[in-house]
Amino acid sequence: MSEDEERYSDTEQPEGDESLMDVATLTKELDDARQRAEDYLISWQRAQADFTNIRRRLEQDKAEAIKYAEGDLILKLLLVLDDLDRAMKHAPPDLKSDGWVQGMEGIARKFKGVLEGAGLEEIAAMGLAFDPTLHEAVACLPGPEGMVIAEHDKGYRFKDRVLRPSRVAVGSSEPAQEIIA
Amino acid sequence: MAKAVGIDLGTTFSEIAVMQAGEPAVIPSAEGGNLTPSYVAISKTGERLVGQVARRQAIVNPENTVFLIKRFMGRKWDEPAGRELSVQEDAKRRPYKVTRGSNSEVRVAMGDKEYSPPEISAMILQKLKADAEAYLGEPVTEAVITVPAYFNDAQRQATKDAGQIAGLNVLRIINEPTAAALAYGLDKKKEETVAVYDLGGGTFDISVLELGDGTFQVKSTAGDTHLGGDDFDQRIMDWLADEFKRDQGIDLRNDKMAMQRLKEAAEKAKIELSTVQQTEVNLPFITADASGPKHLTINLTRSKLEQLVMDLVDKTLEPCRRAVEDAGITAAKIDEVVLVGGQTRMPLVQQKVKEFFGREPNKGVNPDEVVAIGAAIQAGVLKGEVKDVLLLDVTPLTLGIETLGGVATPLITRNTTIPTSKSQVFSTAADNQPSVEIHVLQGERPMAADNRTLGRFILDGILPAPRGLPQIEVAFDIDANGILSVRARDKGTGKEQKITITASSGLSKEDVAKMQKEAEAHASEDARRKDEAEVRNNADTMAYQAEKMLRDNKDKVGADLNTEVESKIGAVRSALQGADTEAIKRASSELTEAMQKIGSAVYQQSPPPGGAGPQDSSSGGEEPPKPPDEGTVEGEFREV
């Protein structure tokens, strides 16, 4: 029998020092229990707060995921749009009025129209001041300082986010720089 | 409550993660994406730029754009080459100005000011902190930051200083490989030796750690500061350019824009070949000559890619050998291998690592995020957010009850965190059924007989009513100690019965694993049996419904039709006596046709009102669409 248990069994004879000891023990136990209750309360409050926060977080994430869900796919489709742009740009001049080429141009326009309908927006770059929040500099060429002087790939916004920055060459009075690999 | 975060302050990219409700998660940057480039710049207009935005303008503002600052952290100007280049040698390669300070410390210039490397790192940390605060909606004041295992005291102190400058109380600086091991929970194991293989974009590190008393000690490190995924991309680019030249006679290497597109395509192909065997690199209008536009279309197979980079992968094995030797052990003595860095997603890398260490490496945690995640876990532990007492248990196996046809209907699915409770409303399977038996089951198999019986009890006193009408609510509740109590209540009479099962947690790990394995092994056979049960239940329902239809529409159905339907009902009933599922299906479909004739006969009438709809409080009905009044199997129990 442990010391504690012995004390409990003695409680029927509340006399002298022993009863005082009982009081001391019980007080300590009460304090311990209060402390434990306090700890549990804090842990519980924390768990509740965590739960509330995570629920709010989940709702936000879900709203965002829905809002930008198409972004990932559109980002991949931009590769096709780039190729279509390139194809149209490289159409032989003597074929420009050819019905087949015009039909392809129509397809390219339609494809872009569909993407724009989903929330895609072209970022303006040529002739504007270089802005790293919208443009990515891939070359530095002689030209007006700090201005976009060539656009290699068009940049696009999707809803309120930059889906892909424009890849541009920026004018500089200093000698030409290498392209960042 | 301020949150403590974990930060992977990397040479080229940095990342921040946090514990949320007991789980680590990487926090996306304000620009989207989880990685923030470790770039800082002062724009020509005097604005400070950090991360993605700083990187995008690096080429137009090279002298004011600082990157690779980690290589200068805590190092002296005169420091010779070691693992890394000597400081002065490295400084020569930077487009920004690196100078010697008064105490022979390294200083870097940006705008018209000079900064110490910790000040630059602090700007990256501040950006991560701000993004995290915006994401979490609460202040972030404390952090665990990771450093390479080979960092010396001065380099660690400099990292800590950077945290303090950024307004973070740095709870601890931990080694990157240790963080990776923590992300896999390896600290919970006993004494073990762990190898962490980290192949990132530009560097390779291998570390051997020894675990004792829950802490890791670095036994040895080795690596190559100029070997990484970028070299793999370069190999693919070179090969594509060679192939194109052989095919078209044009060298793309002279065309910078073409090479830019080639680089992106090479990386994309490399990533794709980690999951497929072959991919097409397709770059239309890559260039043009006098004869017109040229297109690059080349097929790349996984085996060709492996041929191209085999020596690069082999190159990582020499440092592995050295590290193991320096740790004073052999590769066979390594108990766990952890993979870090995006390039370790490549099957060839995994295979070589497996061959070298003779064991399957730990994967599963995103190798780009594993260090930040481990740091976040460490932060959680230090803040007392990750406590053993708070770790909640899960139910290892699914709990449910038996329903009509011997089907096991789950109420609490396996791996549900406990304590938890769930209830669902069921009904009777026969008219005037006076009682239901609740047969409590544990296990993953779809048929009741294959699962473990935890207990049974009977709820009686159900008032006489057509099948499907009484509502019996069955509630499962598991407390934090895994004690399950099951209660069934007749919602009509309020009568209830319950049972408490303490043995539900009495299964050993082996038992659980065995039951799960059995479920997997029998999956297809079980599915067939469950289908059979469903066919039987549907046939039974149909016969019951047909009888009811005949009864309800006696005066509208002619004698001939009445006889025909009755004989079809009889056919279904007798088919149900047998075991031939196909026969049951045939009989039911014939009965359906006959029932349609009744439908035509009573066409003018409005359809009979439906019975009680599903009243299920927790799960959607699994049953195929059918009317609520069905079945005749006496004394059974069914879902509504």
Short mmCIF file of N, CA and C in Angstrom, two decimals, chain B residues 7 10 55 80 88 146 148 175 186 208 219 255 288 295 324 335 354 362 365 387 393 423 437 487 489 510 531 592 637:
data_model
loop_
_atom_site.label_atom_id
_atom_site.label_comp_id
_atom_site.label_asym_id
_atom_site.label_seq_id
_atom_site.Cartn_x
_atom_site.Cartn_y
_atom_site.Cartn_z
N ILE B 7 11.66 28.06 -41.44
CA ILE B 7 12.13 28.71 -42.68
C ILE B 7 13.33 27.97 -43.24
N GLY B 10 17.30 29.30 -48.35
CA GLY B 10 18.14 28.60 -49.32
C GLY B 10 19.07 29.51 -50.11
N ARG B 55 14.18 39.11 -58.94
CA ARG B 55 14.82 38.24 -59.92
C ARG B 55 14.49 38.66 -61.35
N PRO B 80 39.80 31.25 -47.00
CA PRO B 80 40.21 30.46 -48.16
C PRO B 80 39.07 29.57 -48.64
N GLN B 88 37.01 35.77 -51.91
CA GLN B 88 37.45 36.73 -52.93
C GLN B 88 37.22 36.19 -54.34
N THR B 146 16.79 26.94 -41.01
CA THR B 146 17.72 25.84 -41.32
C THR B 146 18.98 26.36 -42.00
N PRO B 148 22.90 24.64 -43.85
CA PRO B 148 23.56 23.40 -44.26
C PRO B 148 24.31 22.77 -43.08
N ASN B 175 20.02 21.99 -38.68
CA ASN B 175 20.62 21.54 -39.94
C ASN B 175 19.55 21.12 -40.94
N LEU B 186 11.46 10.75 -38.23
CA LEU B 186 12.48 9.76 -37.88
C LEU B 186 13.01 9.97 -36.46
N VAL B 208 25.38 12.27 -43.15
CA VAL B 208 25.08 11.09 -42.35
C VAL B 208 24.80 11.57 -40.93
N LYS B 219 27.25 13.19 -38.34
CA LYS B 219 28.48 12.41 -38.28
C LYS B 219 29.44 12.81 -39.40
N ASP B 255 21.28 31.25 -81.31
CA ASP B 255 20.03 32.01 -81.21
C ASP B 255 19.58 32.00 -79.75
N ALA B 288 14.24 30.00 -88.33
CA ALA B 288 13.88 30.03 -89.75
C ALA B 288 15.15 30.23 -90.57
N HIS B 295 10.80 23.78 -87.50
CA HIS B 295 10.16 23.32 -86.26
C HIS B 295 11.03 22.25 -85.61
N VAL B 324 29.95 8.22 -45.96
CA VAL B 324 29.76 6.98 -45.20
C VAL B 324 31.08 6.58 -44.52
N ASP B 335 20.33 3.05 -41.61
CA ASP B 335 19.00 2.50 -41.36
C ASP B 335 17.91 3.17 -42.20
N LYS B 354 19.00 3.85 -54.02
CA LYS B 354 18.55 2.59 -53.44
C LYS B 354 19.66 1.53 -53.57
N ASN B 362 13.15 7.05 -48.10
CA ASN B 362 11.89 7.66 -47.67
C ASN B 362 11.46 8.67 -48.72
N VAL B 365 7.02 12.97 -48.76
CA VAL B 365 6.96 14.41 -48.50
C VAL B 365 7.59 15.08 -49.73
N LYS B 387 2.58 18.23 -28.96
CA LYS B 387 2.77 17.52 -27.70
C LYS B 387 2.25 16.11 -27.87
N ASP B 393 -5.47 10.01 -31.52
CA ASP B 393 -5.42 8.69 -32.12
C ASP B 393 -6.41 8.59 -33.28
N SER B 423 -24.02 9.38 -36.59
CA SER B 423 -25.28 8.64 -36.53
C SER B 423 -25.92 8.59 -37.90
N GLU B 437 -31.96 -6.20 -35.15
CA GLU B 437 -30.73 -6.59 -34.47
C GLU B 437 -29.61 -5.68 -34.96
N ARG B 487 -25.58 3.08 -29.88
CA ARG B 487 -26.92 3.27 -29.34
C ARG B 487 -27.90 3.22 -30.50
N ARG B 489 -32.02 3.88 -31.41
CA ARG B 489 -33.22 4.48 -30.84
C ARG B 489 -34.33 4.48 -31.88
N GLU B 510 -0.31 -5.78 -35.62
CA GLU B 510 -0.24 -6.88 -36.58
C GLU B 510 -1.63 -7.28 -37.05
N ASP B 531 -22.11 -6.83 -54.91
CA ASP B 531 -23.00 -6.63 -56.05
C ASP B 531 -24.15 -7.63 -56.01
N THR B 592 -40.00 -6.22 -64.07
CA THR B 592 -40.05 -4.78 -64.34
C THR B 592 -40.94 -4.51 -65.55
N PHE B 637 -32.57 -5.69 -41.28
CA PHE B 637 -32.41 -4.31 -40.95
C PHE B 637 -31.85 -3.63 -42.18
#
